[in-house]
Amino acid sequence: MHKGNIVSNALTTFGRYIILMGRTFARPERLRMFWKQYVKEMSALGVDSIGIVLLISFFIGAVICIQMKVNIESPWMPRWTVGYTTREILLLEFSSSIMCLILSGKVGSNIASELGTMRVTQQIDALEIMGVNSASYLILPKICGLLTIMPFLVIFSSATGILGAYATAWVGGILSADDLTAGLQHAFTSWFVWMSIIKSMFFAFIIASVSSFFGYTVEGGSVEVGKASTDAVVCSSVLILFSDVFLTQLLS
């Protein structure tokens, strides 16, 4: 019986999510207002996240380079192997999947708490009374804004991670820049960059839409807003990891 309730609740929640997305993707009533919100959300969700993306990517690139050097160093392996493995890890997983997991914590909680606060303070109800499609007005610019800026965040993340690897090789003296460059250039496949960007677009949609759903459907007061924010981050993270398996299999 307990399992039946869990399945029933999950299906109900999924149904409500699909209905909300149906309302969200309706044509905006005022395109001028939509563009204004779109630019604002692109700045708030994407541009404001560049700092944390660059910082984390730089240090992760440095750490990956050190770990690869320490753990796979062998007289039987070419010296460029460290650069090659660092590039593959950054491109295939870190700059798309792990970066989106980190952003789900920052961006997802931001979206859920903002919409949740609007719901409990009855601002969304006021929009509905005025005849505005509140789902499209509030959620669509967030989804479009994050989808637009995410490919740039992925590219910045990959580039900064490689800079971090160079910084470690230079400062720590663990590897020569020529060996690292040779590894980074060895058997480079441009499809891996596109694969990383495609995956990140799916993840961006998950973060924006799931977080918006949890915030938009809050019932209660400020305590429920905090709970919705937590649920949004947890659910987004699980869905990103789950979809990552299928997307990697599909795109590889």
Short mmCIF file of C-alpha atoms in Angstrom, two decimals:
data_model
loop_
_atom_site.label_atom_id
_atom_site.label_comp_id
_atom_site.label_asym_id
_atom_site.label_seq_id
_atom_site.Cartn_x
_atom_site.Cartn_y
_atom_site.Cartn_z
CA MET A 1 0.00 0.00 0.00
CA HIS A 2 2.85 2.35 0.89
CA LYS A 3 4.55 1.68 -2.46
CA GLY A 4 1.26 2.32 -4.21
CA ASN A 5 0.98 5.73 -2.52
CA ILE A 6 4.54 6.65 -3.57
CA VAL A 7 3.85 5.71 -7.21
CA SER A 8 0.50 7.53 -7.13
CA ASN A 9 2.11 10.70 -5.69
CA ALA A 10 4.94 10.53 -8.24
CA LEU A 11 2.50 10.20 -11.15
CA THR A 12 0.32 13.02 -9.79
CA THR A 13 3.35 15.30 -9.46
CA PHE A 14 4.53 14.41 -12.98
CA GLY A 15 1.05 15.12 -14.36
CA ARG A 16 0.97 18.53 -12.65
CA TYR A 17 4.44 19.25 -14.05
CA ILE A 18 3.33 18.41 -17.63
CA ILE A 19 0.20 20.59 -17.29
CA LEU A 20 2.31 23.49 -15.96
CA MET A 21 4.78 23.13 -18.84
CA GLY A 22 1.83 23.17 -21.27
CA ARG A 23 0.75 26.54 -19.83
CA THR A 24 4.36 27.78 -19.75
CA PHE A 25 5.02 27.24 -23.46
CA ALA A 26 1.99 29.21 -24.58
CA ARG A 27 2.80 32.17 -26.85
CA PRO A 28 3.70 35.22 -24.71
CA GLU A 29 0.90 37.78 -24.69
CA ARG A 30 3.30 40.73 -24.81
CA LEU A 31 6.51 39.97 -26.67
CA ARG A 32 8.11 43.23 -25.57
CA MET A 33 7.61 42.31 -21.91
CA PHE A 34 8.86 38.77 -22.58
CA TRP A 35 12.12 40.05 -24.13
CA LYS A 36 12.67 42.36 -21.17
CA GLN A 37 12.19 39.48 -18.71
CA TYR A 38 14.28 37.16 -20.90
CA VAL A 39 17.32 39.48 -20.84
CA LYS A 40 16.88 40.01 -17.08
CA GLU A 41 16.76 36.25 -16.37
CA MET A 42 19.70 35.56 -18.67
CA SER A 43 21.71 38.00 -16.58
CA ALA A 44 20.43 36.80 -13.20
CA LEU A 45 20.70 33.05 -13.84
CA GLY A 46 23.62 32.86 -16.29
CA VAL A 47 25.89 35.89 -16.20
CA ASP A 48 25.85 36.04 -12.39
CA SER A 49 26.95 32.37 -12.33
CA ILE A 50 30.08 32.93 -14.46
CA GLY A 51 32.24 33.77 -11.42
CA ILE A 52 31.55 30.52 -9.55
CA VAL A 53 31.86 28.49 -12.78
CA LEU A 54 35.29 29.94 -13.57
CA LEU A 55 36.55 29.55 -9.99
CA ILE A 56 35.48 25.93 -9.61
CA SER A 57 36.60 24.95 -13.12
CA PHE A 58 40.07 26.44 -12.62
CA PHE A 59 40.74 24.48 -9.44
CA ILE A 60 39.10 21.27 -10.69
CA GLY A 61 41.28 21.41 -13.83
CA ALA A 62 44.34 21.83 -11.61
CA VAL A 63 43.32 18.95 -9.31
CA ILE A 64 42.57 16.59 -12.23
CA CYS A 65 45.98 17.33 -13.73
CA ILE A 66 47.74 16.61 -10.40
CA GLN A 67 45.75 13.40 -9.81
CA MET A 68 46.41 12.12 -13.31
CA LYS A 69 50.13 12.81 -12.97
CA VAL A 70 50.36 11.12 -9.56
CA ASN A 71 48.18 8.10 -10.30
CA ILE A 72 48.99 7.13 -13.88
CA GLU A 73 52.66 8.04 -13.98
CA SER A 74 54.58 5.11 -15.45
CA PRO A 75 57.69 4.67 -17.59
CA TRP A 76 55.49 2.58 -19.94
CA MET A 77 53.08 5.47 -20.65
CA PRO A 78 53.75 8.50 -22.88
CA ARG A 79 54.26 11.79 -21.04
CA TRP A 80 51.35 13.41 -22.89
CA THR A 81 48.84 10.97 -21.33
CA VAL A 82 48.18 13.39 -18.43
CA GLY A 83 47.06 16.16 -20.79
CA TYR A 84 44.94 13.75 -22.83
CA THR A 85 43.05 12.32 -19.82
CA THR A 86 42.58 15.80 -18.29
CA ARG A 87 40.98 17.03 -21.52
CA GLU A 88 38.67 14.02 -21.82
CA ILE A 89 37.45 14.30 -18.20
CA LEU A 90 36.81 18.04 -18.51
CA LEU A 91 35.00 17.79 -21.85
CA LEU A 92 33.01 14.61 -21.36
CA GLU A 93 31.78 14.94 -17.80
CA PHE A 94 32.93 17.85 -15.68
CA SER A 95 32.03 20.86 -17.86
CA SER A 96 28.53 19.51 -18.59
CA SER A 97 27.27 17.15 -15.90
CA ILE A 98 29.19 18.14 -12.77
CA MET A 99 28.98 21.86 -13.55
CA CYS A 100 25.19 21.58 -14.02
CA LEU A 101 24.92 19.74 -10.70
CA ILE A 102 26.71 22.65 -9.03
CA LEU A 103 24.49 25.16 -10.85
CA SER A 104 21.35 23.27 -9.81
CA GLY A 105 22.24 24.20 -6.24
CA LYS A 106 22.77 27.90 -7.01
CA VAL A 107 20.30 28.55 -9.82
CA GLY A 108 17.66 25.96 -8.85
CA SER A 109 17.27 27.15 -5.26
CA ASN A 110 17.17 30.75 -6.51
CA ILE A 111 14.32 30.04 -8.95
CA ALA A 112 12.31 27.92 -6.49
CA SER A 113 12.60 30.41 -3.62
CA GLU A 114 11.74 33.39 -5.87
CA LEU A 115 8.59 31.78 -7.32
CA GLY A 116 7.68 30.23 -3.96
CA THR A 117 7.83 33.64 -2.26
CA MET A 118 5.67 35.11 -5.03
CA ARG A 119 3.15 32.31 -4.52
CA VAL A 120 2.85 32.65 -0.71
CA THR A 121 2.67 36.46 -0.92
CA GLN A 122 -0.17 36.05 -3.49
CA GLN A 123 1.65 37.93 -6.27
CA ILE A 124 0.98 35.03 -8.67
CA ASP A 125 -2.71 35.08 -7.72
CA ALA A 126 -2.77 38.81 -8.50
CA LEU A 127 -1.35 38.15 -11.99
CA GLU A 128 -4.00 35.48 -12.60
CA ILE A 129 -6.77 37.88 -11.52
CA MET A 130 -5.46 40.45 -14.03
CA GLY A 131 -5.84 37.81 -16.76
CA VAL A 132 -2.11 37.23 -17.24
CA ASN A 133 -0.85 33.70 -17.96
CA SER A 134 1.43 33.71 -14.90
CA ALA A 135 3.17 30.42 -15.85
CA SER A 136 4.27 31.76 -19.24
CA TYR A 137 5.06 35.23 -17.87
CA LEU A 138 7.25 34.00 -14.98
CA ILE A 139 8.68 30.62 -16.04
CA LEU A 140 9.27 30.84 -19.82
CA PRO A 141 11.89 33.65 -19.60
CA LYS A 142 13.79 31.64 -16.95
CA ILE A 143 13.89 28.50 -19.10
CA CYS A 144 14.86 30.39 -22.29
CA GLY A 145 17.44 32.52 -20.45
CA LEU A 146 19.22 29.53 -18.89
CA LEU A 147 19.09 27.54 -22.16
CA THR A 148 20.70 30.46 -24.00
CA ILE A 149 23.54 31.08 -21.56
CA MET A 150 24.38 27.44 -20.69
CA PRO A 151 26.53 26.65 -23.80
CA PHE A 152 28.70 29.67 -23.00
CA LEU A 153 29.11 28.51 -19.38
CA VAL A 154 30.21 25.06 -20.63
CA ILE A 155 32.80 26.55 -23.00
CA PHE A 156 34.10 28.91 -20.28
CA SER A 157 34.26 25.97 -17.86
CA SER A 158 36.29 23.78 -20.25
CA ALA A 159 38.68 26.61 -21.15
CA THR A 160 39.23 27.61 -17.52
CA GLY A 161 39.78 23.98 -16.49
CA ILE A 162 42.54 23.69 -19.10
CA LEU A 163 44.05 26.96 -17.82
CA GLY A 164 44.03 25.44 -14.33
CA ALA A 165 45.89 22.40 -15.65
CA TYR A 166 48.51 24.68 -17.26
CA ALA A 167 48.85 26.68 -14.04
CA THR A 168 49.52 23.51 -12.05
CA ALA A 169 52.00 22.22 -14.61
CA TRP A 170 53.82 25.55 -14.57
CA VAL A 171 53.69 26.45 -10.85
CA GLY A 172 54.04 22.91 -9.47
CA GLY A 173 56.55 21.86 -12.10
CA ILE A 174 54.90 18.43 -12.30
CA LEU A 175 54.72 18.46 -16.10
CA SER A 176 56.16 20.51 -18.93
CA ALA A 177 53.80 22.77 -20.88
CA ASP A 178 54.85 21.04 -24.14
CA ASP A 179 53.86 17.60 -22.82
CA LEU A 180 50.54 18.95 -21.55
CA THR A 181 49.85 20.68 -24.90
CA ALA A 182 50.70 17.49 -26.81
CA GLY A 183 48.22 15.56 -24.65
CA LEU A 184 45.48 18.18 -25.07
CA GLN A 185 45.87 18.04 -28.86
CA HIS A 186 46.22 14.26 -29.16
CA ALA A 187 43.32 12.59 -31.03
CA PHE A 188 41.02 15.56 -30.40
CA THR A 189 37.41 14.92 -31.41
CA SER A 190 35.36 18.09 -31.93
CA TRP A 191 32.13 16.07 -31.42
CA PHE A 192 32.97 15.82 -27.70
CA VAL A 193 32.60 19.61 -27.40
CA TRP A 194 29.18 19.48 -29.10
CA MET A 195 28.22 16.49 -26.98
CA SER A 196 29.04 18.46 -23.83
CA ILE A 197 26.95 21.43 -25.04
CA ILE A 198 23.96 19.25 -26.05
CA LYS A 199 23.96 17.49 -22.67
CA SER A 200 24.17 20.82 -20.82
CA MET A 201 21.13 22.14 -22.74
CA PHE A 202 19.05 19.20 -21.49
CA PHE A 203 20.34 19.76 -17.97
CA ALA A 204 19.59 23.50 -18.17
CA PHE A 205 15.97 22.71 -19.09
CA ILE A 206 15.73 20.27 -16.16
CA ILE A 207 17.13 22.82 -13.69
CA ALA A 208 14.90 25.70 -14.84
CA SER A 209 11.65 23.78 -15.35
CA VAL A 210 11.80 21.51 -12.28
CA SER A 211 12.83 24.34 -9.95
CA SER A 212 10.08 26.56 -11.39
CA PHE A 213 7.53 23.78 -10.84
CA PHE A 214 8.44 23.32 -7.17
CA GLY A 215 8.42 27.07 -6.55
CA TYR A 216 5.23 27.77 -8.50
CA THR A 217 3.21 25.02 -6.79
CA VAL A 218 4.15 25.88 -3.17
CA GLU A 219 1.25 25.73 -0.73
CA GLY A 220 1.56 27.23 2.73
CA GLY A 221 4.02 29.76 4.15
CA SER A 222 7.71 30.56 4.37
CA VAL A 223 8.62 27.11 5.78
CA GLU A 224 7.15 25.45 2.68
CA VAL A 225 9.17 27.82 0.45
CA GLY A 226 12.39 26.56 2.07
CA LYS A 227 11.26 22.95 1.67
CA ALA A 228 10.34 23.54 -1.99
CA SER A 229 13.77 25.06 -2.59
CA THR A 230 15.46 21.97 -1.13
CA ASP A 231 13.18 19.59 -3.06
CA ALA A 232 13.92 21.48 -6.29
CA VAL A 233 17.69 21.07 -5.88
CA VAL A 234 17.45 17.39 -4.90
CA CYS A 235 15.03 16.50 -7.69
CA SER A 236 17.01 18.45 -10.33
CA SER A 237 20.26 16.76 -9.26
CA VAL A 238 18.74 13.26 -9.41
CA LEU A 239 17.18 13.91 -12.83
CA ILE A 240 20.48 15.31 -14.17
CA LEU A 241 22.36 12.19 -13.07
CA PHE A 242 19.60 9.93 -14.40
CA SER A 243 19.42 11.64 -17.80
CA ASP A 244 23.22 11.84 -18.00
CA VAL A 245 23.39 8.04 -18.28
CA PHE A 246 20.96 7.95 -21.23
CA LEU A 247 22.37 11.01 -22.99
CA THR A 248 25.94 9.73 -22.75
CA GLN A 249 24.86 6.37 -24.17
CA LEU A 250 22.81 8.04 -26.90
CA LEU A 251 25.42 10.59 -28.00
CA SER A 252 28.57 8.46 -27.71
#
